[in-house]
Amino acid sequence: MKTDALPSPTLPTGLAELQELLLTERARREQAEAELARLQALSQVPLLNPNPSLRVNKDGQLLYANNAAEGLAQEMQGTGPSRLRPQLLHAATQALRSGEVTRHEVVANGQYFVLHVVPVLEEQTALLYLTDVTNQRQAEKHNDERREFYETVLAHLPAVVTVLDPDQRYRYINPYAEPDPVKRQARIGMSFADHAAARGLPTALMVRRRRLFERAVQSRELVSWEERWPGPDGEPNLYWLCYYQPVFSSDGGLREVLCYGFDITVRRQAEARTRQSEAERDAQQAFTNLVLDLNPNLIWVRDAQGRTIFENAEMRSQRQHIAEVAGAASMEAAMSKDEIQEAIQADQQVLRTRQPLTTQFSMKLGNGETQWYQTVRCPLVQADGTVQVLGVSTDITALKKAQHAAEAAATARENFLANMSHEIRTPLNGVLGMTSLLAKTGLNEQQRNYAAIIQHSGRHLLNVVNDVLDMAKITSGKLELEQSAFNLCDSMANAGQPLAIQAQEKGIRVVGTLLRDSCPHPWVMGDSYRLNQVLINLLSNAIKFTPPGGTITVGGYFVRETEDTLTTEFRVTDTGIGIAPDKLETIFQEFTQAYADTTRQFGGTGLGLSISRALVQQMGGQLTVQSELGKGSSFAFITTLPKASAEARAAALAPLAPVHEATVRGARVLLVEDNPVNREVAQLLLEGHGVIVDEAASGVEALEMFEHQRYDVVLMDIQMPGMNGLEATARIRAHADATKAATPILALTANAFRADAEKYAAAGMNDTLPKPFDEAELLSKLAALMGGGTPLPKATTAEPVATEPAPAVESAAPEPAAPAKPAPTTPNAPLYNLALLHETAHGSIAFMNRILTSFHTNTPASVAELRTALAAADWPAVATVAHRLRPSLNLVGAARVAPHLQTVESKEATDAERRAATEGFIAELTALLDGLPERVTA
């Protein structure tokens, strides 16, 4: 190969020339080195670029990648995950095709890039420059989200928000200020003056807005004000609270003014209502204070520490009065420590229990007088939960004085009644007792009639005394009702039985509507004596005021029944003289009858209806009357009584222990009685039954005799001169000999108040016997005290057989049988006992003989009916006959038939039980007809 030789350099010819050559060469070398350094530096630029830079050919082959594009280089070479490669190649191809620099945004894995592609056409390559704008895009997104958030807040903010430019033109209006988006957009750029003119708002409003705008800009501070806009369609005005907040740029120039406002119409209306309410409250408070100050009671409020919160005028006046009378600085200074402590304790009790408290409080005044107050304290709970005491005190000094005077008068009246009762009953005891003894002697018919008249008159006088005492008990509130089990049907029968015969004698027809017809469970708890008293009074009045030939209807009706109570109605209707309408209330007044001549014509005290109404009211009922003058009257009352338990019913049905003469015969009794007549009566009665009687006329004499003799029973009078019966009883109970100290003591008293009986029991007496006493009752109580029997019940208590009125009463309807199981047979009971007949006849032998004759005349036919019904097993017919015979059997005291009657009338008995009972009933009736006398002589 041939190589052309280079021309030989021209060598320097001289030193100077050599030096110049060397310097030139040196300069050239330094320039070449500098250029090389510059080129080397330029070659490092792509490598030092923090953004990826790539160079690819038209086929997508990577020709170059700087350090920042290391990951992309792997992707472009196909060794890494393909994220941007498709987008980059597409952009490079597009740039090479168009021959222009292109700009793109590409996204991969949450990263944002701006891609610039520079085509190199002569080389068919493309330079790709990527800039990471992820942070910028995230910032822009965040700003967009914040802007959207604030716009949402402003759109939903319940307030008007607008932005005004320095020329007062709208830049922004939120939807609350203008809901219509079209109108909202139309207002942008409009001034408030234009808007006010378009809306027809007052010019004064526009002027005021401009002035406030300028004030906010000049003061560079927030400005607030209130506006009142007319409401739409004539509604009340709208109230707005508005603000101007100027916003300045960094150079101090006004940029914009924020205007926002709140609808405060509701608040203003509430404030107006509050002001009105406060005015009304103040007026009400003033009225309340006036009422409280005019109230004559003392009204006050104290807190838990005892501090006075409120006092009315009367309380303040009383404070001043009490302090002035005592010469003290305050009311508290005039009160004693005990009085103050009593008030504090009452307040504390109310605060502790939070329950009202009523107390009476007395205060000793400085002038020696005592002031009485009745105070009602109530808890007053405040809104914060604290409790105060509200007190209302009433000056009851005058009432106390009147009460003391009334109590003194009542005591005097009670003492008077007790003394009068004693003074009347004491001689009456002698009259009745001696008459009873006289009737047992050999008298002729005329003498027996005279004795019966005396006995009847004495008992009538005793009834008058009892009426007066009952009225006294009622008016003094001391009448108490017994609570014992009794059969309501029997009670009705016992009330009507004696009087039905009396009505028959007068020629009056008595019709009975039997309670048992509609009342299957008649056992109740109550006072049968008082119930009978009312029924007897009503029936007695009906007989008294009904002429012969008239009719009296006695009705008992079932009203309703619950698990615990029984409600019944009793009605007595007559065809008598009747009562005028203007007298219907007068007849219930004490000692009052319908007409002035009623007492003279018919008799009576005028107390019966007063007592009856009071008794019915005390039993929870109401005595009513319906009457037509000349045609008759109808008296009725309804009672609701508790049902008797099975135990109480069993106790009431328990057979009474008979009083045998052998129980009291030979007993030694100390009779302490200052009245000689009463002593003689009691002695004769007791000695007639074999009782040994020692008499003492005073308490002192009784103690002397008691010291030297043992007694089985002491009969102790209460009111005696010197040492009374209570003092003598106390001495006996304090005796050193325990056996003698326990001697039974029976109080003999003419005092009829229950409180007296309770007082005697508290003094140590075992029982009480009121004067005038009944012979049987005296013997019964003696036997009971000696442990030989049970005291007889009150005279009104039914015998075991009695359940319905006497034969003279016609039943208005057939009566169902009483639900009762057979009672134990009493074979030792007497065949008959004429005590009830004797009492009913008031000792009249003629009356008793009429009843006995009627019994012997009519009963055999009933026995024949029973035999016929027994043969036919017609048990309803047996029950009907038995029911018809029951009153007559009760009247003659046929106690043996009681178990048979209960069985044949029972709905629960079996046929076998009914047959056996009917056979026994017939046998007892046959024996009774053989043994019962047809006449008595004494």
Tab-separated table of N, CA and C in Angstrom, residues 83-196:
chain	number	residue	atom	x	y	z
A	83	ARG	N	-44.223	-0.792	31.460
A	83	ARG	CA	-45.184	0.184	31.950
A	83	ARG	C	-45.302	1.353	30.990
A	84	LEU	N	-44.140	1.947	30.626
A	84	LEU	CA	-44.131	3.130	29.770
A	84	LEU	C	-43.696	2.828	28.324
A	85	ARG	N	-43.124	1.685	28.094
A	85	ARG	CA	-42.528	1.393	26.790
A	85	ARG	C	-43.525	1.594	25.650
A	86	PRO	N	-44.765	1.071	25.737
A	86	PRO	CA	-45.696	1.289	24.619
A	86	PRO	C	-45.966	2.772	24.389
A	87	GLN	N	-46.138	3.531	25.485
A	87	GLN	CA	-46.446	4.948	25.331
A	87	GLN	C	-45.243	5.696	24.723
A	88	LEU	N	-44.020	5.336	25.160
A	88	LEU	CA	-42.816	6.019	24.667
A	88	LEU	C	-42.586	5.730	23.179
A	89	LEU	N	-42.724	4.462	22.805
A	89	LEU	CA	-42.505	4.099	21.397
A	89	LEU	C	-43.536	4.759	20.495
A	90	HIS	N	-44.790	4.834	20.981
A	90	HIS	CA	-45.840	5.478	20.192
A	90	HIS	C	-45.534	6.953	19.994
A	91	ALA	N	-45.053	7.602	21.066
A	91	ALA	CA	-44.732	9.035	20.965
A	91	ALA	C	-43.540	9.256	20.021
A	92	ALA	N	-42.514	8.365	20.096
A	92	ALA	CA	-41.327	8.499	19.223
A	92	ALA	C	-41.719	8.317	17.762
A	93	THR	N	-42.541	7.325	17.486
A	93	THR	CA	-42.983	7.073	16.108
A	93	THR	C	-43.757	8.257	15.564
A	94	GLN	N	-44.637	8.834	16.432
A	94	GLN	CA	-45.457	9.973	16.017
A	94	GLN	C	-44.574	11.181	15.696
A	95	ALA	N	-43.511	11.420	16.509
A	95	ALA	CA	-42.616	12.568	16.282
A	95	ALA	C	-41.799	12.380	15.000
A	96	LEU	N	-41.290	11.178	14.788
A	96	LEU	CA	-40.508	10.916	13.573
A	96	LEU	C	-41.386	11.066	12.340
A	97	ARG	N	-42.648	10.707	12.467
A	97	ARG	CA	-43.539	10.810	11.324
A	97	ARG	C	-43.856	12.272	11.017
A	98	SER	N	-44.084	13.049	12.110
A	98	SER	CA	-44.457	14.456	11.891
A	98	SER	C	-43.244	15.343	11.701
A	99	GLY	N	-42.091	14.901	12.217
A	99	GLY	CA	-40.872	15.679	12.131
A	99	GLY	C	-40.873	16.881	13.062
A	100	GLU	N	-41.786	16.902	14.029
A	100	GLU	CA	-41.860	18.021	14.972
A	100	GLU	C	-41.690	17.509	16.404
A	101	VAL	N	-41.232	18.466	17.214
A	101	VAL	CA	-41.107	18.152	18.649
A	101	VAL	C	-42.528	18.031	19.231
A	102	THR	N	-42.764	16.973	19.949
A	102	THR	CA	-44.104	16.749	20.547
A	102	THR	C	-44.011	16.688	22.081
A	103	ARG	N	-45.166	17.007	22.674
A	103	ARG	CA	-45.249	16.985	24.168
A	103	ARG	C	-46.420	16.079	24.575
A	104	HIS	N	-46.164	15.233	25.524
A	104	HIS	CA	-47.171	14.274	25.997
A	104	HIS	C	-47.131	14.191	27.538
A	105	GLU	N	-48.254	13.695	28.111
A	105	GLU	CA	-48.277	13.331	29.538
A	105	GLU	C	-48.571	11.852	29.624
A	106	VAL	N	-47.713	11.177	30.347
A	106	VAL	CA	-47.885	9.736	30.508
A	106	VAL	C	-47.954	9.424	31.995
A	107	VAL	N	-48.700	8.336	32.308
A	107	VAL	CA	-48.915	7.934	33.705
A	107	VAL	C	-48.619	6.461	33.824
A	108	ALA	N	-47.917	6.147	34.876
A	108	ALA	CA	-47.637	4.741	35.160
A	108	ALA	C	-47.469	4.568	36.657
A	109	ASN	N	-48.303	3.612	37.193
A	109	ASN	CA	-48.200	3.280	38.621
A	109	ASN	C	-48.300	4.511	39.515
A	110	GLY	N	-49.216	5.407	39.181
A	110	GLY	CA	-49.425	6.564	40.026
A	110	GLY	C	-48.422	7.667	39.821
A	111	GLN	N	-47.499	7.520	38.901
A	111	GLN	CA	-46.527	8.564	38.614
A	111	GLN	C	-46.912	9.278	37.322
A	112	TYR	N	-46.752	10.612	37.368
A	112	TYR	CA	-47.083	11.460	36.219
A	112	TYR	C	-45.774	11.988	35.594
A	113	PHE	N	-45.666	11.909	34.255
A	113	PHE	CA	-44.477	12.404	33.531
A	113	PHE	C	-44.932	13.300	32.382
A	114	VAL	N	-44.091	14.361	32.121
A	114	VAL	CA	-44.240	15.163	30.900
A	114	VAL	C	-43.148	14.699	29.920
A	115	LEU	N	-43.558	14.247	28.770
A	115	LEU	CA	-42.631	13.655	27.786
A	115	LEU	C	-42.451	14.627	26.608
A	116	HIS	N	-41.177	15.001	26.382
A	116	HIS	CA	-40.834	15.791	25.186
A	116	HIS	C	-40.059	14.875	24.224
A	117	VAL	N	-40.509	14.809	22.984
A	117	VAL	CA	-39.854	13.949	21.968
A	117	VAL	C	-39.257	14.864	20.875
A	118	VAL	N	-37.911	14.726	20.691
A	118	VAL	CA	-37.203	15.533	19.664
A	118	VAL	C	-36.751	14.573	18.548
A	119	PRO	N	-37.305	14.713	17.342
A	119	PRO	CA	-36.900	13.795	16.261
A	119	PRO	C	-35.566	14.249	15.622
A	120	VAL	N	-34.679	13.299	15.328
A	120	VAL	CA	-33.436	13.557	14.557
A	120	VAL	C	-33.634	12.823	13.231
A	121	LEU	N	-34.126	13.576	12.275
A	121	LEU	CA	-34.593	12.945	11.051
A	121	LEU	C	-33.454	12.324	10.248
A	122	GLU	N	-32.259	13.063	10.185
A	122	GLU	CA	-31.186	12.554	9.355
A	122	GLU	C	-30.660	11.223	9.879
A	123	GLU	N	-30.856	11.021	11.203
A	123	GLU	CA	-30.373	9.753	11.773
A	123	GLU	C	-31.523	8.778	12.022
A	124	GLN	N	-32.786	9.311	11.791
A	124	GLN	CA	-33.985	8.491	12.077
A	124	GLN	C	-33.968	7.953	13.520
A	125	THR	N	-33.598	8.901	14.399
A	125	THR	CA	-33.630	8.595	15.841
A	125	THR	C	-34.473	9.674	16.527
A	126	ALA	N	-34.813	9.368	17.737
A	126	ALA	CA	-35.615	10.329	18.522
A	126	ALA	C	-35.051	10.416	19.935
A	127	LEU	N	-34.943	11.664	20.407
A	127	LEU	CA	-34.521	11.902	21.789
A	127	LEU	C	-35.783	12.072	22.669
A	128	LEU	N	-35.840	11.332	23.756
A	128	LEU	CA	-37.007	11.369	24.653
A	128	LEU	C	-36.566	11.929	26.005
A	129	TYR	N	-37.187	13.007	26.405
A	129	TYR	CA	-36.879	13.634	27.700
A	129	TYR	C	-38.147	13.567	28.593
A	130	LEU	N	-38.030	12.934	29.744
A	130	LEU	CA	-39.178	12.772	30.672
A	130	LEU	C	-38.951	13.620	31.929
A	131	THR	N	-39.990	14.337	32.323
A	131	THR	CA	-39.937	15.136	33.561
A	131	THR	C	-41.019	14.612	34.522
A	132	ASP	N	-40.624	14.211	35.751
A	132	ASP	CA	-41.567	13.668	36.756
A	132	ASP	C	-42.366	14.830	37.372
A	133	VAL	N	-43.653	14.880	37.077
A	133	VAL	CA	-44.529	15.950	37.613
A	133	VAL	C	-45.561	15.365	38.587
A	134	THR	N	-45.217	14.239	39.214
A	134	THR	CA	-46.181	13.593	40.146
A	134	THR	C	-46.554	14.519	41.291
A	135	ASN	N	-45.568	15.129	41.940
A	135	ASN	CA	-45.860	16.021	43.078
A	135	ASN	C	-46.721	17.196	42.644
A	136	GLN	N	-46.398	17.733	41.468
A	136	GLN	CA	-47.179	18.866	40.972
A	136	GLN	C	-48.627	18.461	40.729
A	137	ARG	N	-48.810	17.277	40.087
A	137	ARG	CA	-50.168	16.837	39.819
A	137	ARG	C	-50.931	16.539	41.122
A	138	GLN	N	-50.252	15.941	42.092
A	138	GLN	CA	-50.906	15.667	43.373
A	138	GLN	C	-51.286	16.961	44.083
A	139	ALA	N	-50.387	17.956	43.968
A	139	ALA	CA	-50.707	19.250	44.569
A	139	ALA	C	-51.908	19.876	43.880
A	140	GLU	N	-51.935	19.777	42.556
A	140	GLU	CA	-53.079	20.316	41.824
A	140	GLU	C	-54.372	19.584	42.201
A	141	LYS	N	-54.272	18.252	42.335
A	141	LYS	CA	-55.447	17.479	42.724
A	141	LYS	C	-55.914	17.870	44.119
A	142	HIS	N	-54.959	18.050	45.008
A	142	HIS	CA	-55.308	18.455	46.370
A	142	HIS	C	-55.996	19.813	46.365
A	143	ASN	N	-55.451	20.711	45.543
A	143	ASN	CA	-56.067	22.037	45.456
A	143	ASN	C	-57.480	21.950	44.881
A	144	ASP	N	-57.640	21.071	43.878
A	144	ASP	CA	-58.976	20.894	43.311
A	144	ASP	C	-59.952	20.346	44.356
A	145	GLU	N	-59.481	19.378	45.136
A	145	GLU	CA	-60.342	18.796	46.174
A	145	GLU	C	-60.695	19.829	47.232
A	146	ARG	N	-59.696	20.641	47.614
A	146	ARG	CA	-59.980	21.682	48.604
A	146	ARG	C	-60.972	22.698	48.049
A	147	ARG	N	-60.763	23.061	46.786
A	147	ARG	CA	-61.674	24.021	46.184
A	147	ARG	C	-63.095	23.444	46.127
A	148	GLU	N	-63.191	22.172	45.759
A	148	GLU	CA	-64.507	21.536	45.709
A	148	GLU	C	-65.128	21.464	47.105
A	149	PHE	N	-64.309	21.171	48.115
A	149	PHE	CA	-64.798	21.108	49.498
A	149	PHE	C	-65.357	22.458	49.946
A	150	TYR	N	-64.569	23.501	49.691
A	150	TYR	CA	-65.020	24.826	50.128
A	150	TYR	C	-66.262	25.267	49.361
A	151	GLU	N	-66.284	24.919	48.069
A	151	GLU	CA	-67.473	25.270	47.302
A	151	GLU	C	-68.699	24.516	47.818
A	152	THR	N	-68.497	23.244	48.211
A	152	THR	CA	-69.606	22.467	48.783
A	152	THR	C	-70.079	23.077	50.094
A	153	VAL	N	-69.088	23.452	50.929
A	153	VAL	CA	-69.447	24.083	52.207
A	153	VAL	C	-70.224	25.361	51.966
A	154	LEU	N	-69.712	26.186	51.067
A	154	LEU	CA	-70.393	27.451	50.791
A	154	LEU	C	-71.769	27.223	50.172
A	155	ALA	N	-71.858	26.143	49.363
A	155	ALA	CA	-73.143	25.873	48.723
A	155	ALA	C	-74.191	25.424	49.734
A	156	HIS	N	-73.753	24.752	50.784
A	156	HIS	CA	-74.691	24.231	51.772
A	156	HIS	C	-74.713	25.045	53.055
A	157	LEU	N	-73.944	26.050	53.137
A	157	LEU	CA	-73.907	26.882	54.340
A	157	LEU	C	-75.216	27.658	54.455
A	158	PRO	N	-75.898	27.581	55.612
A	158	PRO	CA	-77.165	28.318	55.765
A	158	PRO	C	-76.916	29.800	56.022
A	159	ALA	N	-76.186	30.395	55.138
A	159	ALA	CA	-75.862	31.811	55.275
A	159	ALA	C	-75.591	32.372	53.881
A	160	VAL	N	-75.875	33.639	53.747
A	160	VAL	CA	-75.570	34.329	52.490
A	160	VAL	C	-74.075	34.633	52.451
A	161	VAL	N	-73.383	34.196	51.391
A	161	VAL	CA	-71.953	34.469	51.226
A	161	VAL	C	-71.742	35.020	49.807
A	162	THR	N	-71.180	36.212	49.739
A	162	THR	CA	-70.827	36.817	48.439
A	162	THR	C	-69.442	37.428	48.550
A	163	VAL	N	-68.817	37.597	47.392
A	163	VAL	CA	-67.506	38.257	47.324
A	163	VAL	C	-67.648	39.449	46.370
A	164	LEU	N	-67.248	40.621	46.870
A	164	LEU	CA	-67.326	41.851	46.072
A	164	LEU	C	-65.922	42.324	45.721
A	165	ASP	N	-65.789	42.838	44.499
A	165	ASP	CA	-64.487	43.413	44.132
A	165	ASP	C	-64.427	44.853	44.652
A	166	PRO	N	-63.305	45.542	44.488
A	166	PRO	CA	-63.202	46.912	45.008
A	166	PRO	C	-64.276	47.844	44.465
A	167	ASP	N	-64.870	47.517	43.318
A	167	ASP	CA	-65.931	48.366	42.762
A	167	ASP	C	-67.326	47.900	43.202
A	168	GLN	N	-67.375	47.023	44.228
A	168	GLN	CA	-68.634	46.518	44.785
A	168	GLN	C	-69.414	45.689	43.762
A	169	ARG	N	-68.704	45.012	42.902
A	169	ARG	CA	-69.346	44.114	41.956
A	169	ARG	C	-69.147	42.660	42.428
A	170	TYR	N	-70.146	41.858	42.145
A	170	TYR	CA	-70.136	40.484	42.638
A	170	TYR	C	-69.116	39.649	41.884
A	171	ARG	N	-68.249	38.996	42.641
A	171	ARG	CA	-67.346	37.997	42.075
A	171	ARG	C	-67.846	36.567	42.352
A	172	TYR	N	-68.523	36.416	43.478
A	172	TYR	CA	-68.988	35.076	43.868
A	172	TYR	C	-70.292	35.239	44.647
A	173	ILE	N	-71.193	34.295	44.395
A	173	ILE	CA	-72.472	34.246	45.123
A	173	ILE	C	-72.754	32.777	45.427
A	174	ASN	N	-72.969	32.448	46.693
A	174	ASN	CA	-73.245	31.035	47.015
A	174	ASN	C	-74.730	30.729	46.781
A	175	PRO	N	-75.081	29.439	46.668
A	175	PRO	CA	-76.470	29.066	46.357
A	175	PRO	C	-77.485	29.535	47.391
A	176	TYR	N	-77.064	29.688	48.648
A	176	TYR	CA	-78.026	30.145	49.654
A	176	TYR	C	-78.481	31.567	49.346
A	177	ALA	N	-77.531	32.383	48.830
A	177	ALA	CA	-77.883	33.762	48.489
A	177	ALA	C	-78.774	33.810	47.258
A	178	GLU	N	-78.536	32.911	46.328
A	178	GLU	CA	-79.359	32.872	45.118
A	178	GLU	C	-79.478	31.423	44.672
A	179	PRO	N	-80.572	30.736	45.006
A	179	PRO	CA	-80.697	29.311	44.667
A	179	PRO	C	-80.720	29.050	43.166
A	180	ASP	N	-81.279	29.977	42.388
A	180	ASP	CA	-81.393	29.755	40.942
A	180	ASP	C	-80.017	29.937	40.296
A	181	PRO	N	-79.437	28.875	39.716
A	181	PRO	CA	-78.087	29.012	39.143
A	181	PRO	C	-78.022	30.025	37.996
A	182	VAL	N	-79.098	30.152	37.239
A	182	VAL	CA	-79.090	31.122	36.130
A	182	VAL	C	-79.033	32.536	36.683
A	183	LYS	N	-79.879	32.813	37.643
A	183	LYS	CA	-79.868	34.147	38.241
A	183	LYS	C	-78.563	34.394	38.988
A	184	ARG	N	-78.040	33.341	39.580
A	184	ARG	CA	-76.780	33.491	40.321
A	184	ARG	C	-75.653	33.893	39.376
A	185	GLN	N	-75.612	33.237	38.234
A	185	GLN	CA	-74.565	33.561	37.261
A	185	GLN	C	-74.775	34.961	36.681
A	186	ALA	N	-76.060	35.349	36.543
A	186	ALA	CA	-76.346	36.674	35.973
A	186	ALA	C	-75.890	37.796	36.895
A	187	ARG	N	-75.849	37.519	38.181
A	187	ARG	CA	-75.456	38.573	39.131
A	187	ARG	C	-73.949	38.778	39.174
A	188	ILE	N	-73.191	37.803	38.680
A	188	ILE	CA	-71.737	37.963	38.684
A	188	ILE	C	-71.385	39.173	37.817
A	189	GLY	N	-70.613	40.071	38.394
A	189	GLY	CA	-70.232	41.294	37.703
A	189	GLY	C	-71.211	42.431	37.914
A	190	MET	N	-72.378	42.138	38.502
A	190	MET	CA	-73.365	43.175	38.765
A	190	MET	C	-73.059	43.823	40.108
A	191	SER	N	-73.297	45.119	40.234
A	191	SER	CA	-73.088	45.810	41.505
A	191	SER	C	-74.307	45.604	42.399
A	192	PHE	N	-74.128	45.857	43.679
A	192	PHE	CA	-75.255	45.719	44.603
A	192	PHE	C	-76.341	46.733	44.281
A	193	ALA	N	-75.918	47.908	43.815
A	193	ALA	CA	-76.908	48.928	43.455
A	193	ALA	C	-77.803	48.416	42.333
A	194	ASP	N	-77.175	47.766	41.321
A	194	ASP	CA	-77.977	47.202	40.238
A	194	ASP	C	-78.929	46.118	40.754
A	195	HIS	N	-78.381	45.281	41.628
A	195	HIS	CA	-79.196	44.195	42.188
A	195	HIS	C	-80.357	44.748	43.006
A	196	ALA	N	-80.098	45.772	43.835
A	196	ALA	CA	-81.151	46.365	44.655
A	196	ALA	C	-82.229	46.981	43.785
